[in-house]
Amino acid sequence: MAVVFQKPKSLTDKELHYCPGCPHGIIHRLVAEAIDTLGIEGRTIGVAPVGCAVMAYDYFSCDMVEAAHGRAPAVATGLKRSIPGNVVFTYQGDGDLASIGMAETVHAATRNENITIIFVNNAIYGMTGGQMAPTSLPGQITQTSPYGRNLETQGYPIRVCEMLSALDAPYYIERVAVNNVKNVLKAKKAVERAFRNQIEGKGFSLIEVVSACPTNWGLTPRKALEWVDERMIPYYPLGVYRDKDAGIGCTPLSMQTFKKEG
Amino acid sequence: MSEKVLMKGNEAIAEAALRAGCLHYFGYPITPQTELTAYMAKRLPKTEGGVFLQAESEISAINMVYGVASTGKRVMTSSSSPGVSLKQEGISYLAGSDLPAVIVNVQRGGPGLGGIQPSQSDYFQATKGGGHGDYHLIVLTPSSVQEMADLTSLAFDLADKYRTPAMLLADGTMGQMMEPVELPEPHTSAVDKPWAVTGTQMKRKHNIINSLYLSPEVLEKTNFERYERYAAIERDEVRYESYMMDDAEYCIVAFGIAARVAKNAITAMRKEGMKVGLLRPITVWPFPKDAVHEAAQKVKGFVSVELSMGQMIEDVRLAENCLRPVVLCNRAGGMIPGVDQIVEVTKALMTSVEGGAR
């Protein structure tokens, strides 16, 4: 019988620990498919975050490093500077990347560090059981915003792609979603592009994946995907925020692309 | 033999690191260690394969170190006390992931922002942990610019040999002073690192650099295994200098700049016929427990000379095991105990011991 569908080679046989209906599985798959397509598994190093994806080091069959909370872009910088011929990616959640690790994120971006960042935004801290994230929506009820996120006392959600594309340096920034087939296909292209940018030595690429957390949102998996369309995407519009090749979202200075070793 | 050159302590560390094959350096400016960062900024971009990066914070610097160390290459960061506090998270992760790296602390007075003058008040932080969890660093304490170079070299070798981060615990005096130094011969790591992440090349199972073990049984096992390595370090890597201890009736224990002042005090006291010697720990972890314990069998008392409110004195007391009185001779906040103070405190100890015996 012909094989028509199989697990990407760069995923291990380890069973994923994610909750039923969690899109992390899809996003892992997209990363693995990109690695397979580009034939780079043997020279790729992944950096796992702290958060739901903390055990990603068991799931990808390339070499992996587990970083401290939020520090993945700094760890990835060390890795890439040490072995520039290798491909280095981080896989981070919203608390990791946009809260405790914001400094590391911004500075890796402004150095146009030649790494690939997969940023999973589900507007909540999943691993610890549903606390407010830097990307939790206005009024969103979480364990630490039980009366809804109060913009006056708890601040506004951070739009990472918009913020980073104000910098001159970063090469490629795109926001995608994985809540329906059409969006998954777009996300697949974006993730692959982010890896290809690095191989071509173009520089910093960040793909924000608007995700869902049925467990901590208190919704069924199907309802959670609908909530992505109804609530998340209006606040976090999908699209390309920076593409130096296409001249999208560029600042006057940002067209000076710093060529780095791929 | 290399020729002698006149160098600042901070620069001697940097040059010795380069000669030990450390081509990756990540730092953040802080007094009184900035010359080290500046030296690396000048040299590494002109060195083949060299990487210098001024990180956005000490936290990022230590995590960049973590990244390079994961690839098996020699790597260093340096800072001074407040900055080293910020690095503690990363140091705990380095220890938990069994990664070799060298961290330099050119200490200044604290706590808090403290001051910029020399201090030894990070002794507890360096020798007892600093970050969270059960771990130790190999901690080397230079007492001359020559040792700034030699111990930097040694720190890289020991870190690789035992797969552990090592710290050079200097102070502002050592960092800023200039002395002639014979630089170590260039050498690199002789240790094979099959655990490093450099890409599987599709030839082996993936390597994982990690400190997370959700099973307590497994985590406990990694702790016990690490402590077996620490036991080997305690057995084989203790280093100290014994100065005029053969006939000594009183023993001063001091390291770094304090040991240099202590030697002058001993010269002065010996002229007066007082038999005083010095034990100078070169490793403060592992602490030269046996040497202190052995001295306690012969001498009548100990003086711990420190640029702190008395931190090493706890290790001296543990090692001499209540056999003899141990007194503290200290200055803090960036001040250095002088010869007069050491002589005075030692004499007071003598009076109390021998006065009581009469």
Short mmCIF file of N, CA and C in Angstrom, two decimals, chain B residues 98-187:
data_model
loop_
_atom_site.label_atom_id
_atom_site.label_comp_id
_atom_site.label_asym_id
_atom_site.label_seq_id
_atom_site.Cartn_x
_atom_site.Cartn_y
_atom_site.Cartn_z
N ASP B 98 25.47 20.69 33.19
CA ASP B 98 26.85 20.19 33.14
C ASP B 98 27.65 20.80 31.99
N LEU B 99 27.60 22.14 31.91
CA LEU B 99 28.33 22.82 30.83
C LEU B 99 29.57 23.52 31.38
N PRO B 100 30.72 23.31 30.74
CA PRO B 100 31.93 24.02 31.15
C PRO B 100 31.90 25.46 30.63
N ALA B 101 32.28 26.39 31.48
CA ALA B 101 32.38 27.79 31.09
C ALA B 101 33.16 28.50 32.19
N VAL B 102 33.69 29.67 31.86
CA VAL B 102 34.43 30.43 32.87
C VAL B 102 33.74 31.77 33.12
N ILE B 103 33.49 32.04 34.39
CA ILE B 103 32.86 33.29 34.82
C ILE B 103 33.86 34.04 35.69
N VAL B 104 34.08 35.31 35.37
CA VAL B 104 35.02 36.12 36.16
C VAL B 104 34.23 37.11 37.00
N ASN B 105 34.53 37.17 38.29
CA ASN B 105 33.94 38.19 39.15
C ASN B 105 35.05 39.04 39.76
N VAL B 106 35.18 40.27 39.26
CA VAL B 106 36.13 41.22 39.85
C VAL B 106 35.32 41.99 40.90
N GLN B 107 35.38 41.49 42.13
CA GLN B 107 34.43 41.94 43.15
C GLN B 107 34.59 43.39 43.58
N ARG B 108 33.44 43.99 43.87
CA ARG B 108 33.38 45.33 44.47
C ARG B 108 32.46 45.27 45.69
N GLY B 109 32.50 46.31 46.48
CA GLY B 109 31.73 46.31 47.73
C GLY B 109 30.23 46.30 47.50
N GLY B 110 29.52 45.65 48.40
CA GLY B 110 28.07 45.59 48.35
C GLY B 110 27.52 45.72 49.74
N PRO B 111 26.25 45.35 50.01
CA PRO B 111 25.28 44.82 49.04
C PRO B 111 24.65 45.93 48.18
N GLY B 112 23.72 45.51 47.36
CA GLY B 112 23.05 46.45 46.47
C GLY B 112 24.04 47.00 45.46
N LEU B 113 23.88 48.26 45.13
CA LEU B 113 24.80 48.86 44.17
C LEU B 113 26.18 49.04 44.80
N GLY B 114 26.20 49.15 46.14
CA GLY B 114 27.45 49.15 46.89
C GLY B 114 28.39 50.25 46.47
N GLY B 115 29.57 49.87 46.06
CA GLY B 115 30.56 50.85 45.61
C GLY B 115 31.37 50.25 44.49
N ILE B 116 32.50 50.91 44.17
CA ILE B 116 33.31 50.37 43.08
C ILE B 116 34.70 49.98 43.57
N GLN B 117 34.90 50.04 44.89
CA GLN B 117 36.20 49.68 45.45
C GLN B 117 36.24 48.17 45.75
N PRO B 118 37.46 47.61 45.88
CA PRO B 118 37.59 46.15 46.00
C PRO B 118 36.90 45.54 47.21
N SER B 119 36.51 44.29 47.04
CA SER B 119 35.80 43.60 48.10
C SER B 119 35.97 42.09 47.91
N GLN B 120 35.68 41.35 48.97
CA GLN B 120 35.64 39.88 48.87
C GLN B 120 34.30 39.39 49.41
N SER B 121 33.30 40.26 49.33
CA SER B 121 32.04 39.95 50.00
C SER B 121 31.10 39.09 49.15
N ASP B 122 31.59 38.60 48.01
CA ASP B 122 30.79 37.63 47.24
C ASP B 122 31.28 36.20 47.49
N TYR B 123 32.05 36.03 48.56
CA TYR B 123 32.60 34.70 48.87
C TYR B 123 31.49 33.66 49.05
N PHE B 124 30.47 34.02 49.85
CA PHE B 124 29.36 33.07 50.04
C PHE B 124 28.71 32.73 48.70
N GLN B 125 28.41 33.80 47.95
CA GLN B 125 27.73 33.61 46.66
C GLN B 125 28.53 32.68 45.75
N ALA B 126 29.85 32.87 45.74
CA ALA B 126 30.70 32.08 44.84
C ALA B 126 30.87 30.65 45.32
N THR B 127 31.03 30.47 46.65
CA THR B 127 31.43 29.14 47.13
C THR B 127 30.26 28.29 47.60
N LYS B 128 29.15 28.93 47.94
CA LYS B 128 28.04 28.16 48.53
C LYS B 128 26.89 27.94 47.56
N GLY B 129 27.02 28.43 46.34
CA GLY B 129 25.91 28.22 45.40
C GLY B 129 25.68 29.48 44.59
N GLY B 130 25.00 30.45 45.15
CA GLY B 130 24.73 31.68 44.39
C GLY B 130 23.38 31.63 43.72
N GLY B 131 23.20 30.68 42.86
CA GLY B 131 21.90 30.46 42.23
C GLY B 131 21.16 29.36 42.97
N HIS B 132 20.03 28.93 42.40
CA HIS B 132 19.20 27.94 43.08
C HIS B 132 19.69 26.52 42.83
N GLY B 133 19.37 25.65 43.74
CA GLY B 133 19.67 24.23 43.56
C GLY B 133 21.01 23.84 44.15
N ASP B 134 21.24 22.53 44.19
CA ASP B 134 22.49 21.98 44.72
C ASP B 134 23.57 22.01 43.64
N TYR B 135 24.55 22.86 43.82
CA TYR B 135 25.68 22.82 42.88
C TYR B 135 26.85 23.59 43.45
N HIS B 136 27.99 23.37 42.88
CA HIS B 136 29.19 24.15 43.22
C HIS B 136 29.85 24.62 41.95
N LEU B 137 30.61 25.67 42.08
CA LEU B 137 31.53 26.07 41.03
C LEU B 137 32.93 25.78 41.54
N ILE B 138 33.85 25.52 40.63
CA ILE B 138 35.26 25.55 41.02
C ILE B 138 35.62 27.02 41.12
N VAL B 139 36.10 27.46 42.28
CA VAL B 139 36.35 28.89 42.48
C VAL B 139 37.82 29.15 42.77
N LEU B 140 38.46 29.89 41.87
CA LEU B 140 39.89 30.18 41.97
C LEU B 140 40.10 31.64 42.34
N THR B 141 41.04 31.90 43.28
CA THR B 141 41.24 33.26 43.76
C THR B 141 42.66 33.73 43.54
N PRO B 142 42.87 34.57 42.53
CA PRO B 142 44.22 35.07 42.24
C PRO B 142 44.69 36.10 43.26
N SER B 143 46.00 36.10 43.50
CA SER B 143 46.58 37.03 44.45
C SER B 143 47.66 37.89 43.81
N SER B 144 47.80 37.78 42.48
CA SER B 144 48.76 38.61 41.75
C SER B 144 48.28 38.66 40.30
N VAL B 145 48.84 39.57 39.55
CA VAL B 145 48.45 39.64 38.13
C VAL B 145 48.90 38.35 37.42
N GLN B 146 50.05 37.81 37.86
CA GLN B 146 50.51 36.53 37.30
C GLN B 146 49.43 35.46 37.49
N GLU B 147 48.88 35.42 38.70
CA GLU B 147 47.84 34.41 38.95
C GLU B 147 46.53 34.73 38.23
N MET B 148 46.27 36.00 37.97
CA MET B 148 45.09 36.34 37.16
C MET B 148 45.19 35.57 35.84
N ALA B 149 46.39 35.56 35.26
CA ALA B 149 46.60 34.86 34.00
C ALA B 149 46.61 33.34 34.21
N ASP B 150 47.43 32.87 35.15
CA ASP B 150 47.60 31.42 35.32
C ASP B 150 46.29 30.74 35.73
N LEU B 151 45.56 31.37 36.65
CA LEU B 151 44.33 30.72 37.12
C LEU B 151 43.20 30.80 36.10
N THR B 152 43.25 31.80 35.23
CA THR B 152 42.27 31.85 34.13
C THR B 152 42.48 30.63 33.23
N SER B 153 43.74 30.41 32.92
CA SER B 153 44.11 29.26 32.10
C SER B 153 43.64 27.96 32.76
N LEU B 154 43.92 27.85 34.05
CA LEU B 154 43.55 26.65 34.80
C LEU B 154 42.02 26.50 34.86
N ALA B 155 41.33 27.62 35.01
CA ALA B 155 39.86 27.57 35.11
C ALA B 155 39.25 26.90 33.88
N PHE B 156 39.78 27.23 32.71
CA PHE B 156 39.27 26.61 31.48
C PHE B 156 39.53 25.11 31.48
N ASP B 157 40.74 24.74 31.89
CA ASP B 157 41.10 23.31 31.89
C ASP B 157 40.24 22.52 32.87
N LEU B 158 40.05 23.08 34.06
CA LEU B 158 39.27 22.36 35.07
C LEU B 158 37.80 22.29 34.68
N ALA B 159 37.28 23.39 34.12
CA ALA B 159 35.87 23.40 33.69
C ALA B 159 35.63 22.29 32.68
N ASP B 160 36.54 22.17 31.71
CA ASP B 160 36.39 21.12 30.70
C ASP B 160 36.53 19.72 31.30
N LYS B 161 37.52 19.58 32.16
CA LYS B 161 37.81 18.27 32.73
C LYS B 161 36.63 17.73 33.54
N TYR B 162 35.99 18.63 34.30
CA TYR B 162 34.92 18.16 35.19
C TYR B 162 33.52 18.53 34.69
N ARG B 163 33.42 19.11 33.49
CA ARG B 163 32.13 19.51 32.92
C ARG B 163 31.35 20.36 33.90
N THR B 164 31.98 21.43 34.35
CA THR B 164 31.33 22.31 35.32
C THR B 164 31.77 23.74 35.08
N PRO B 165 30.89 24.71 35.36
CA PRO B 165 31.37 26.09 35.29
C PRO B 165 32.42 26.36 36.37
N ALA B 166 33.39 27.20 36.04
CA ALA B 166 34.42 27.58 37.00
C ALA B 166 34.43 29.10 37.11
N MET B 167 34.76 29.57 38.31
CA MET B 167 34.77 31.02 38.51
C MET B 167 36.14 31.51 38.94
N LEU B 168 36.55 32.63 38.36
CA LEU B 168 37.73 33.33 38.84
C LEU B 168 37.21 34.43 39.75
N LEU B 169 37.48 34.28 41.06
CA LEU B 169 36.98 35.23 42.05
C LEU B 169 38.10 36.20 42.40
N ALA B 170 38.12 37.32 41.66
CA ALA B 170 39.16 38.34 41.90
C ALA B 170 38.52 39.50 42.66
N ASP B 171 39.26 40.56 42.81
CA ASP B 171 38.67 41.75 43.41
C ASP B 171 39.18 42.97 42.67
N GLY B 172 38.59 44.11 42.97
CA GLY B 172 38.92 45.34 42.25
C GLY B 172 40.40 45.68 42.25
N THR B 173 41.10 45.35 43.34
CA THR B 173 42.54 45.63 43.38
C THR B 173 43.26 44.81 42.33
N MET B 174 42.96 43.52 42.32
CA MET B 174 43.61 42.60 41.38
C MET B 174 43.29 43.02 39.94
N GLY B 175 42.07 43.48 39.73
CA GLY B 175 41.66 43.88 38.38
C GLY B 175 42.39 45.11 37.89
N GLN B 176 42.61 46.06 38.82
CA GLN B 176 43.13 47.36 38.42
C GLN B 176 44.66 47.46 38.49
N MET B 177 45.30 46.62 39.31
CA MET B 177 46.75 46.80 39.50
C MET B 177 47.54 46.29 38.30
N MET B 178 48.72 46.88 38.12
CA MET B 178 49.62 46.46 37.04
C MET B 178 50.83 45.78 37.64
N GLU B 179 51.21 44.66 37.04
CA GLU B 179 52.40 43.92 37.47
C GLU B 179 53.00 43.23 36.26
N PRO B 180 54.26 42.88 36.34
CA PRO B 180 54.83 42.09 35.26
C PRO B 180 54.21 40.69 35.27
N VAL B 181 53.92 40.18 34.11
CA VAL B 181 53.31 38.86 34.04
C VAL B 181 53.91 38.08 32.88
N GLU B 182 54.16 36.82 33.16
CA GLU B 182 54.61 35.92 32.11
C GLU B 182 53.38 35.19 31.60
N LEU B 183 53.02 35.47 30.38
CA LEU B 183 51.74 34.94 29.88
C LEU B 183 51.82 33.45 29.58
N PRO B 184 50.75 32.72 29.86
CA PRO B 184 50.75 31.27 29.60
C PRO B 184 50.91 30.98 28.11
N GLU B 185 51.50 29.84 27.81
CA GLU B 185 51.63 29.41 26.42
C GLU B 185 50.24 29.11 25.86
N PRO B 186 50.03 29.41 24.58
CA PRO B 186 48.72 29.09 23.99
C PRO B 186 48.44 27.59 24.05
N HIS B 187 47.24 27.25 24.42
CA HIS B 187 46.82 25.84 24.42
C HIS B 187 45.31 25.79 24.26
#
